[in-house]
mmCIF file of C-alpha atoms in Angstrom:
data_model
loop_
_atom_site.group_PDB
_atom_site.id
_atom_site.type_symbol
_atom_site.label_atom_id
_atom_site.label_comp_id
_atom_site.label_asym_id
_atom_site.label_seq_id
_atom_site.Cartn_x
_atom_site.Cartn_y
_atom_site.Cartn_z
ATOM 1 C CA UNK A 263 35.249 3.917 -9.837
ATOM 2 C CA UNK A 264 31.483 4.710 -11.257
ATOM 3 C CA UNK A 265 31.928 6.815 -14.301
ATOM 4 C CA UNK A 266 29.027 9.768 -14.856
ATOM 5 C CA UNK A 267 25.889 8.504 -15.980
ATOM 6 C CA UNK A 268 26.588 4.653 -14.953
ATOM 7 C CA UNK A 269 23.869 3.352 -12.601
ATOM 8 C CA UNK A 270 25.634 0.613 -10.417
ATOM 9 C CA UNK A 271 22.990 -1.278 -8.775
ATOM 10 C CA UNK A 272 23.938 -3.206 -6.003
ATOM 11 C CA UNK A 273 20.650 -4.482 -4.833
ATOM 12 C CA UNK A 274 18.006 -2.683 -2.625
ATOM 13 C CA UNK A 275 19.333 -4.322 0.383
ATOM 14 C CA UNK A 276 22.681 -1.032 -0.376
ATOM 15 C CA UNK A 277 20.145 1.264 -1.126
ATOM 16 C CA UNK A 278 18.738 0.330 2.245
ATOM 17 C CA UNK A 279 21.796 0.685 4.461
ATOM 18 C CA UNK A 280 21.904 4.325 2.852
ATOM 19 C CA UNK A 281 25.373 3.324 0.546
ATOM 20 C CA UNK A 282 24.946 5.919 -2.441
ATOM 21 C CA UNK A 283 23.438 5.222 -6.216
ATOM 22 C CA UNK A 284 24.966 6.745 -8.758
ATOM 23 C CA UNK A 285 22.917 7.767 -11.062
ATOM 24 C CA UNK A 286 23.672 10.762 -13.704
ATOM 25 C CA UNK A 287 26.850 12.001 -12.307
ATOM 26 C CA UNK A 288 25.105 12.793 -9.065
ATOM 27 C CA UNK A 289 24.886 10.145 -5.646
ATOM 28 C CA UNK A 290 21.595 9.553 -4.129
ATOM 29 C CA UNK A 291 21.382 8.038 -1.318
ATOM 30 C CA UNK A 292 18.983 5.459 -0.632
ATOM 31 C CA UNK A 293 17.643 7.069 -4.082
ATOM 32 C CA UNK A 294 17.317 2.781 -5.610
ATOM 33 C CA UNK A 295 15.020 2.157 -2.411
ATOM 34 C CA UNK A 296 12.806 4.942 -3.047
ATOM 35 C CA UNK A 297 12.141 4.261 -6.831
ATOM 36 C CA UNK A 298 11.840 0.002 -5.671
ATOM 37 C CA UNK A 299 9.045 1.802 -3.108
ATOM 38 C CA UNK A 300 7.417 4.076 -5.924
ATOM 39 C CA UNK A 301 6.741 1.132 -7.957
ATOM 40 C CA UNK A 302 5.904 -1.662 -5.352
ATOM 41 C CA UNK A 303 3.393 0.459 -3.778
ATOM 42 C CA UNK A 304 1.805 1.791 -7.807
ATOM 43 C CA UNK A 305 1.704 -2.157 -7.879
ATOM 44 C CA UNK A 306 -0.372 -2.594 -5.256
ATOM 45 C CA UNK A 307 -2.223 -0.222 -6.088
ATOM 46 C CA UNK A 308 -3.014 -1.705 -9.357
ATOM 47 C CA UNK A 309 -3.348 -4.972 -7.511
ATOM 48 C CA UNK A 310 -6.322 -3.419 -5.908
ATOM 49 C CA UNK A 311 -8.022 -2.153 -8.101
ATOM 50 C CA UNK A 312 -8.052 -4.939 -10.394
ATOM 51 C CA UNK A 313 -9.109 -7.104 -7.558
ATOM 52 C CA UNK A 314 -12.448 -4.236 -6.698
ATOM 53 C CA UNK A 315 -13.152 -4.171 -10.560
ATOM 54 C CA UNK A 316 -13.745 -7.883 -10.914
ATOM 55 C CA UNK A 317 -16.983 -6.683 -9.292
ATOM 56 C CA UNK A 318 -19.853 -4.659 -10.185
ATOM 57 C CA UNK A 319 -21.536 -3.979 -6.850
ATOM 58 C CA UNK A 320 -19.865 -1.201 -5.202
ATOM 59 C CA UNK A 321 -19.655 -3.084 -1.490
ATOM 60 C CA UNK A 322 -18.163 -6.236 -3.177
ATOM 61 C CA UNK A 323 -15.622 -4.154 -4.833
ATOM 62 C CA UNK A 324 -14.346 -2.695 -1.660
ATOM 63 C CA UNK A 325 -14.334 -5.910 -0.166
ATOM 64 C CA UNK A 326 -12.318 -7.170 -2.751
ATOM 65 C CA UNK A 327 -9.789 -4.330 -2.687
ATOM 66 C CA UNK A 328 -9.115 -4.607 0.897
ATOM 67 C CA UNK A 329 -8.968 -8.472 1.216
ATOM 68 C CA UNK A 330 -6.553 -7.875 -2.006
ATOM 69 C CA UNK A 331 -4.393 -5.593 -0.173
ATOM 70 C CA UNK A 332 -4.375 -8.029 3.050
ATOM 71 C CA UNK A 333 -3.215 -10.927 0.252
ATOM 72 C CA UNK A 334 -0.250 -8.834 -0.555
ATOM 73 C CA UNK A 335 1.108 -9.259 2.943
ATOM 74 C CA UNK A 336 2.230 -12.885 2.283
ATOM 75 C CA UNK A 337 3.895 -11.414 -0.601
ATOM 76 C CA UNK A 338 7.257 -11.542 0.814
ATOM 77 C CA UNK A 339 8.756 -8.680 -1.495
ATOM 78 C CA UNK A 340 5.653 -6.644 -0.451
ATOM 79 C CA UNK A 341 6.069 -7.271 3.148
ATOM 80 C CA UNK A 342 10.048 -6.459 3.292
ATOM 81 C CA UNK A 343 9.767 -3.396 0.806
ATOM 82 C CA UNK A 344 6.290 -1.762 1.780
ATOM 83 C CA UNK A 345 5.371 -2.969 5.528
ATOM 84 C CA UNK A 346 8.450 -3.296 7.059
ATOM 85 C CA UNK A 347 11.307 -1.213 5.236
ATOM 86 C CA UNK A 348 9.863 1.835 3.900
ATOM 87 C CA UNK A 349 8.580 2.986 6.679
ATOM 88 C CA UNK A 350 11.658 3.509 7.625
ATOM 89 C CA UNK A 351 13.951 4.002 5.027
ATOM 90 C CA UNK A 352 12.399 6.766 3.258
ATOM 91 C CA UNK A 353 10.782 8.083 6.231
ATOM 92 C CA UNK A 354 7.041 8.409 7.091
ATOM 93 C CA UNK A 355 6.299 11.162 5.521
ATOM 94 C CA UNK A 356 7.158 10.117 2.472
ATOM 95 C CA UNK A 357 5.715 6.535 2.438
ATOM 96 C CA UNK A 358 2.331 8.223 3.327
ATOM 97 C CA UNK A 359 2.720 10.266 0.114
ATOM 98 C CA UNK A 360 3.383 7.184 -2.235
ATOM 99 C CA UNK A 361 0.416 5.360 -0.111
ATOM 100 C CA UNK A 362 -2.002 8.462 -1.011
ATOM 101 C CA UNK A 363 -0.992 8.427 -4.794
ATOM 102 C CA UNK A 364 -1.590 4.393 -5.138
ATOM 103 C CA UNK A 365 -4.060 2.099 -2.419
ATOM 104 C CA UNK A 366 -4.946 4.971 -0.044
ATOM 105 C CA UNK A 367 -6.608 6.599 -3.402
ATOM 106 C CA UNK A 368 -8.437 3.804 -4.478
ATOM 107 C CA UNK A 369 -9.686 3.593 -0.608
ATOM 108 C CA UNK A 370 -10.918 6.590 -0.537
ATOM 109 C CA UNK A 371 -12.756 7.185 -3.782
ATOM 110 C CA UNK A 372 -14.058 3.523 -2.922
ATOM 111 C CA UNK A 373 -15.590 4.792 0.413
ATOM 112 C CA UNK A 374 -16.640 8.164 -1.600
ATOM 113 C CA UNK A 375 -18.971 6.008 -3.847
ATOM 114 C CA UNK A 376 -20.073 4.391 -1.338
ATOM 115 C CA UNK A 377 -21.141 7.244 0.761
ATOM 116 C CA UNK A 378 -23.006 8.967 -2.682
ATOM 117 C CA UNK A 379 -24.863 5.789 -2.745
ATOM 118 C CA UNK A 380 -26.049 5.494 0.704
ATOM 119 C CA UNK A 381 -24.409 2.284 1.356
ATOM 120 C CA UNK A 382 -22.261 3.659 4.159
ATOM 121 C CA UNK A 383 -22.983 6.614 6.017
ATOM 122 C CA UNK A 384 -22.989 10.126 4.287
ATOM 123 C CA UNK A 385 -19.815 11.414 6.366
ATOM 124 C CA UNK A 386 -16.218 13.079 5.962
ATOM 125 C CA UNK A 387 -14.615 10.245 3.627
ATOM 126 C CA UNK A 388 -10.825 11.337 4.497
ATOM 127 C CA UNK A 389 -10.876 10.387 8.057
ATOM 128 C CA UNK A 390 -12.720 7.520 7.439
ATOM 129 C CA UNK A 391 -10.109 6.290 4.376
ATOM 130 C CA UNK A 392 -7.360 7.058 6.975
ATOM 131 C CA UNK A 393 -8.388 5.257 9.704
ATOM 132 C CA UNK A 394 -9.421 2.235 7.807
ATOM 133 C CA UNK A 395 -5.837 2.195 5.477
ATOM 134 C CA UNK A 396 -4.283 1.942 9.014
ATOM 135 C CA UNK A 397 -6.304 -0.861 10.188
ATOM 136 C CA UNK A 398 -5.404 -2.662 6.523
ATOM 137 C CA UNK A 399 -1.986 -2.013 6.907
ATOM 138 C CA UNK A 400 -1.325 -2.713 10.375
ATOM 139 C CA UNK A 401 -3.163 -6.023 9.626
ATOM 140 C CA UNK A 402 -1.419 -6.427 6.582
ATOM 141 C CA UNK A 403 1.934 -6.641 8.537
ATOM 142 C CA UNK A 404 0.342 -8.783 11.179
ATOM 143 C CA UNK A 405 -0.202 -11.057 8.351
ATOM 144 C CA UNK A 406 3.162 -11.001 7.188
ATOM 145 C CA UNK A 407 4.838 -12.122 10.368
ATOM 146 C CA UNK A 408 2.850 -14.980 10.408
ATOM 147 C CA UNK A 409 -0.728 -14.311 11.739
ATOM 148 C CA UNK A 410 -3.198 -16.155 10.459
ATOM 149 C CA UNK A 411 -5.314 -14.402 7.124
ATOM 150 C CA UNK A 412 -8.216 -16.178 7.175
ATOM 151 C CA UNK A 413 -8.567 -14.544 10.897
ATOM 152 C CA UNK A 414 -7.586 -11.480 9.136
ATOM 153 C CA UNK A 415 -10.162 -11.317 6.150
ATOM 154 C CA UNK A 416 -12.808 -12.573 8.838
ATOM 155 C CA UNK A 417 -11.718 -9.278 11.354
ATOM 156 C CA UNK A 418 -12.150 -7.049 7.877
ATOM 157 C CA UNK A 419 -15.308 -8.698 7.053
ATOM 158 C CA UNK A 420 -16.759 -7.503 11.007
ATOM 159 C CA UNK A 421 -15.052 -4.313 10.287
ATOM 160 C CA UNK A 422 -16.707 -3.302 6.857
ATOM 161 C CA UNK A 423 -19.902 -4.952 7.727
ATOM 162 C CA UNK A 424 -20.272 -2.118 10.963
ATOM 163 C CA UNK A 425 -19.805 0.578 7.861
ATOM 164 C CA UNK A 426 -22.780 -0.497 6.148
ATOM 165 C CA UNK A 427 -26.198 0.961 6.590
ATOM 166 C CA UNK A 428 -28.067 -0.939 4.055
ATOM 167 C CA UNK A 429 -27.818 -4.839 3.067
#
């Protein structure tokens, strides 16, 4: 019996198969998960953007940022809790939402700077940001099940480089 205001933790692998967290008298489910997703993915984030602002040039820091983010998917706790399960377990929708506060935010005020200085094209940054956060992450998980990253960080490399209107 959980008494009110015990959290029983019984590993993210419960919160996962939906069995309820107690947490303040009231059950949650899943509610561990989400929190272990919150702070993975503001982890990343911060990953990131320490990676970028080892860098003063503004290209070089978006190339570090994104090879940074393809890193984290041999990062076995990243890969299970941010590319594979949360998806999923917390639903799109609200995955997307904890992307956009953490890497998908650094992406696109990245590609915003960019734009203001001419390096890239002066064009809508949001579809741009979107489009290229699905390209990391898709390759991100490609990563994680194996594929190779040096392939990866050399398909990024091709990718970025067709963004670039000045060397």
């Amino acid at each position: 019996m959980v008494e009110q205001g015990e959290f029983v933790l019984r590993g993210v692998r419960a919160a996962q198969a939906d069995v309820p967290v107690r947490l303040e008298g009231r059950f949650e489910p899943a509610g561990l998960f989400r929190a272990t997703v919150r702070q993975a993915q503001q982890e990343l984030g911060e990953r990131v953007a320490a990676a970028a602002e080892r860098h003063e040039d503004l290209w070089e820091q978006l190339r570090a940022g994104c090879r940074a983010f393809l890193a984290a998917g041999t990062d076995p706790a990243v890969r299970r809790i941010l590319l594979v399960d949360a998806p999923v377990v917390p639903g799109w929708d609200e995955w997307r939402a904890l992307d956009e506060e953490s890497s998908a935010r650094h992406l696109t005020e990245a590609l915003t700077a960019l734009a203001e200085a001419g390096i890239i094209a002066d064009q809508p940054v949001e579809p741009l940001a979107r489009l290229l956060s699905g390209a990391l992450n898709e390759t991100a998980l490609w990563i994680a099940r194996g594929g190779d990253p040096q392939a990866g960080e050399e398909a990024l490399d091709r990718l970025l480089a067709g963004l670039r209107t000045s060397v």
